């Protein structure tokens, strides 16, 4: 990927912050889903560290 157009873009910082928030949100959702699954599989014996 060519990042130069992004870097030149005025809203680069804003956009990358939005992307980071979106990524964090998705990661959190995945962790929650995995946690729910593990609760079912292991009867809640697993401990997860949340971001």
Short mmCIF file of C-alpha atoms in Angstrom, two decimals:
data_model
loop_
_atom_site.label_atom_id
_atom_site.label_comp_id
_atom_site.label_asym_id
_atom_site.label_seq_id
_atom_site.Cartn_x
_atom_site.Cartn_y
_atom_site.Cartn_z
CA UNK A 1 0.00 0.00 0.00
CA UNK A 2 1.12 3.53 -0.72
CA UNK A 3 0.69 5.70 2.36
CA UNK A 4 1.93 8.96 0.84
CA UNK A 5 -1.53 10.17 -0.27
CA UNK A 6 -2.79 9.53 3.26
CA UNK A 7 0.12 11.37 4.84
CA UNK A 8 -0.48 14.36 2.58
CA UNK A 9 -4.14 14.38 3.45
CA UNK A 10 -5.10 17.07 5.97
CA UNK A 11 -7.25 14.78 8.06
CA UNK A 12 -4.60 12.08 8.30
CA UNK A 13 -4.34 12.24 12.09
CA UNK A 14 -8.10 12.29 12.55
CA UNK A 15 -8.55 9.39 10.15
CA UNK A 16 -5.86 7.28 11.77
CA UNK A 17 -7.39 7.95 15.18
CA UNK A 18 -10.76 6.79 13.86
CA UNK A 19 -9.14 3.69 12.38
CA UNK A 20 -7.40 2.94 15.67
CA UNK A 21 -10.69 3.30 17.56
CA UNK A 22 -12.41 1.03 15.05
CA UNK A 23 -9.64 -1.56 15.33
CA UNK A 24 -9.75 -1.38 19.13
CA UNK A 25 -13.53 -1.82 19.03
CA UNK A 26 -13.29 -4.85 16.73
CA UNK A 27 -10.54 -6.42 18.84
CA UNK A 28 -12.61 -5.86 21.98
CA UNK A 29 -15.66 -7.45 20.33
CA UNK A 30 -13.58 -10.48 19.33
CA UNK A 31 -12.22 -10.82 22.87
CA UNK A 32 -15.73 -10.61 24.32
CA UNK A 33 -16.96 -13.28 21.90
CA UNK A 34 -13.99 -15.53 22.69
CA UNK A 35 -14.57 -14.97 26.39
CA UNK A 36 -18.23 -15.96 26.06
CA UNK A 37 -17.26 -19.08 24.13
CA UNK A 38 -14.59 -20.00 26.66
CA UNK A 39 -17.12 -19.53 29.48
CA UNK A 40 -19.30 -22.13 27.78
CA UNK A 41 -16.40 -24.49 27.03
CA UNK A 42 -14.53 -24.28 30.31
CA UNK A 43 -17.34 -23.40 32.71
CA UNK A 44 -15.72 -20.06 33.46
CA UNK A 45 -12.40 -21.49 34.65
CA UNK A 46 -10.44 -19.36 32.19
CA UNK A 47 -9.38 -15.84 33.08
CA UNK A 48 -8.95 -13.25 30.35
CA UNK A 49 -6.98 -10.04 30.50
CA UNK A 50 -8.91 -7.22 28.84
CA UNK A 51 -7.29 -4.51 26.77
#
